[in-house]
Coordinates of C-alpha atoms in Angstrom, one line a residue:
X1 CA -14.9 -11.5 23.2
X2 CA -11.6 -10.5 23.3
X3 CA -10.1 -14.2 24.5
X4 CA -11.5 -15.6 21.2
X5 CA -8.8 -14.2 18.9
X6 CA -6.1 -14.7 21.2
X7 CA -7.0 -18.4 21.6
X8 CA -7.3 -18.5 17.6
X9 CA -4.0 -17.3 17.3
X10 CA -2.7 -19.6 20.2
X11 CA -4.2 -22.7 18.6
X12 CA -3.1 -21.7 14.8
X13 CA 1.0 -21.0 16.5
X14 CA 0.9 -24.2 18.0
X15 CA -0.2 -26.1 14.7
X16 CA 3.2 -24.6 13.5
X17 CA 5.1 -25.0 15.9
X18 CA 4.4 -28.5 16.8
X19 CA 5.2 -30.5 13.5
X20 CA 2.5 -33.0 12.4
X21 CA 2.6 -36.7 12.0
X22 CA 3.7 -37.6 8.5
X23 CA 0.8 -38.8 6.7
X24 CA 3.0 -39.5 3.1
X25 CA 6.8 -40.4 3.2
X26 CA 6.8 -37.1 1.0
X27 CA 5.6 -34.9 3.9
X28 CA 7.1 -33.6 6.9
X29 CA 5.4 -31.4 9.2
X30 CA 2.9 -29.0 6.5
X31 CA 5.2 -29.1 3.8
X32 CA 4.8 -31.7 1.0
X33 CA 7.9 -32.1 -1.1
X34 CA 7.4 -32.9 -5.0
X35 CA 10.9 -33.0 -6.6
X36 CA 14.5 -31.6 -6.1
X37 CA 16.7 -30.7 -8.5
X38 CA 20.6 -30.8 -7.4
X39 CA 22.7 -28.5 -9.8
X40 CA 26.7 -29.5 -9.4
X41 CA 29.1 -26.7 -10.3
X42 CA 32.7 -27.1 -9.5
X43 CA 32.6 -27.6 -5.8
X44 CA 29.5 -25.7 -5.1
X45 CA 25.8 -27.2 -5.8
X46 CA 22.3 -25.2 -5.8
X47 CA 18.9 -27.1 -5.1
X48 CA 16.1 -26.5 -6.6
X49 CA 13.3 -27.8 -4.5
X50 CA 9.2 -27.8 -5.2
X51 CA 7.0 -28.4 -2.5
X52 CA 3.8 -27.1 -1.1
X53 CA 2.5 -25.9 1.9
X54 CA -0.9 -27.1 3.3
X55 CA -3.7 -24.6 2.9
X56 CA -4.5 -23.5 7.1
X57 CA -0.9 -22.9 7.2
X58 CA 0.3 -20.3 4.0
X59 CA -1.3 -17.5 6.3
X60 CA 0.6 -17.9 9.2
X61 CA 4.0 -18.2 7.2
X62 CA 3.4 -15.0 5.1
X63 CA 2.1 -13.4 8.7
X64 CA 5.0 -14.8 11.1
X65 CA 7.6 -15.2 8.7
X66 CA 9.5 -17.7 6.9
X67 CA 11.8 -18.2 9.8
X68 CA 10.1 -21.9 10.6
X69 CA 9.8 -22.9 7.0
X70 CA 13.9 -22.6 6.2
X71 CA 14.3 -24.8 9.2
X72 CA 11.6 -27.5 8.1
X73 CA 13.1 -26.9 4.4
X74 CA 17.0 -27.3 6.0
X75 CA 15.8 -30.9 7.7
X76 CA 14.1 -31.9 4.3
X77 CA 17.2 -31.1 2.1
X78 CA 19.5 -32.4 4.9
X79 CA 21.6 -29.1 4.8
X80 CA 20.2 -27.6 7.8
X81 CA 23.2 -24.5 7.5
X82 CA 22.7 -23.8 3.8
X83 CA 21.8 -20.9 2.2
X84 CA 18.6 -19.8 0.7
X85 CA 19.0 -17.2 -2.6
X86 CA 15.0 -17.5 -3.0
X87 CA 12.1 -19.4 -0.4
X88 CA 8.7 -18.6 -1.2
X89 CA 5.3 -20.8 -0.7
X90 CA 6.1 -23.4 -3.3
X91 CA 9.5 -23.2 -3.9
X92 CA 13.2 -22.8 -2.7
X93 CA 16.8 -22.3 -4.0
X94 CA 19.2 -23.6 -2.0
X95 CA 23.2 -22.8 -2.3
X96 CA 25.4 -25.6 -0.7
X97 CA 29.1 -24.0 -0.8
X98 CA 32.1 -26.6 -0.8
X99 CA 29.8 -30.1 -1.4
X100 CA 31.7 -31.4 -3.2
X101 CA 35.5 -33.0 -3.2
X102 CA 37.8 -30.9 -5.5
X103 CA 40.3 -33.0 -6.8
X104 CA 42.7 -30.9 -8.9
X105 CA 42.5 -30.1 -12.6
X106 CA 38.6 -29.6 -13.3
X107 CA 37.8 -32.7 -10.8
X108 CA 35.4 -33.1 -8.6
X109 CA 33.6 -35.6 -6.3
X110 CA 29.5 -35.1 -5.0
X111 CA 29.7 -37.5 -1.8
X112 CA 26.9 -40.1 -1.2
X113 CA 23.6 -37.4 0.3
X114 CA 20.8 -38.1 2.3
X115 CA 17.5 -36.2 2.8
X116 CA 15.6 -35.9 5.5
X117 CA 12.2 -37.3 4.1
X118 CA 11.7 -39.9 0.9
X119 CA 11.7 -37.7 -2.4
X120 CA 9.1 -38.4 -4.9
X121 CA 11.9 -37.3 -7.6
X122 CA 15.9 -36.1 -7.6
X123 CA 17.4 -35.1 -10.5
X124 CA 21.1 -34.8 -10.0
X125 CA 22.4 -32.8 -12.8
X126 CA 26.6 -31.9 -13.6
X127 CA 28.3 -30.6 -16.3
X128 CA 28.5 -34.6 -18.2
X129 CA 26.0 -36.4 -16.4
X130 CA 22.2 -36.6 -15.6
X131 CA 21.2 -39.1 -12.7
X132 CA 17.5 -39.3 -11.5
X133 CA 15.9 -41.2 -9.1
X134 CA 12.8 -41.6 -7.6
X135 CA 11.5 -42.3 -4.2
X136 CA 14.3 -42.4 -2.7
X137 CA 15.7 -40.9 0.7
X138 CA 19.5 -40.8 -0.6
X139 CA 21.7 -40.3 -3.8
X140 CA 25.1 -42.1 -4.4
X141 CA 28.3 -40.2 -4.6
X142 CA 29.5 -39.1 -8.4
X143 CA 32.5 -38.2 -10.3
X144 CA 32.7 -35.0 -12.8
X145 CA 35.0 -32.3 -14.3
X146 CA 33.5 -28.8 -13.3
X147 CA 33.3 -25.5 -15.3
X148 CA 36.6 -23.9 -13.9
X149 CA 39.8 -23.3 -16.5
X150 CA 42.9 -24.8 -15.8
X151 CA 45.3 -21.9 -15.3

């Protein structure tokens, strides 16, 4: 009786571990992505992404940590080294330092970025200028004047 729990526990670390097939170009492993939102400010950007986790797995990330879903969430956003101010069961904020190109007096170029799954919806949002696309993998690279005073 004592080998059942263990093998429970075996079976539900592997279904973890291992990352399933892709069933929707929105999914990767047991996390299902619904939209991002990409906030540009000066040099810096913070995502906003919303996802959800399937049902058999919540458990085991609120009982083994969130150590697994950061690095599933760091392959989805494609900035794998980033850092996370909040990560819970449906959602993450993400803060990218130095993204973007500073180019002197309030300038600033956001590079060309791609994700590592198609995203039902990115909303790329700076100080001028809204940009969204949908079902996409990638954004193109945009000009903007940041938030920063000229001293």
């Amino acid at each position: 009786m004592k080998l059942v729990p263990g093998i429970l526990c075996c079976c539900m670390l592997i279904m973890l571990i291992i990352p399933a097939g892709a069933v929707e170009s929105n999914q990767y492993s047991y996390i299902t992505v619904e939209d991002c939102t990409i906030h540009l400010n000066d040099e810096n950007a913070v995502i906003d992404l919303n996802y959800s986790i399937d049902e058999g797995i919540v458990l085991l990330v609120h009982l083994l940590g969130k150590s697994d879903l950061k690095k599933k969430l760091g392959v989805i956003s494609g900035y794998p080294d980033a850092r996370y101010q909040t990560i819970d069961m449906d959602h993450a904020t993400i803060l990218i330092s130095s993204v973007s190109q500073d180019y002197g007096e309030g300038s600033y170029w956001f590079p060309g970025h791609t994700f590592g799954i198609e995203m039902p919806g990115v909303t790329l949002i700076s100080p001028q200028v809204n940009r969204t696309y949908n079902a996409t993998r990638s954004v193109e690279g945009m000009g903007y004047f940041g938030t920063k005073s000229n001293e």
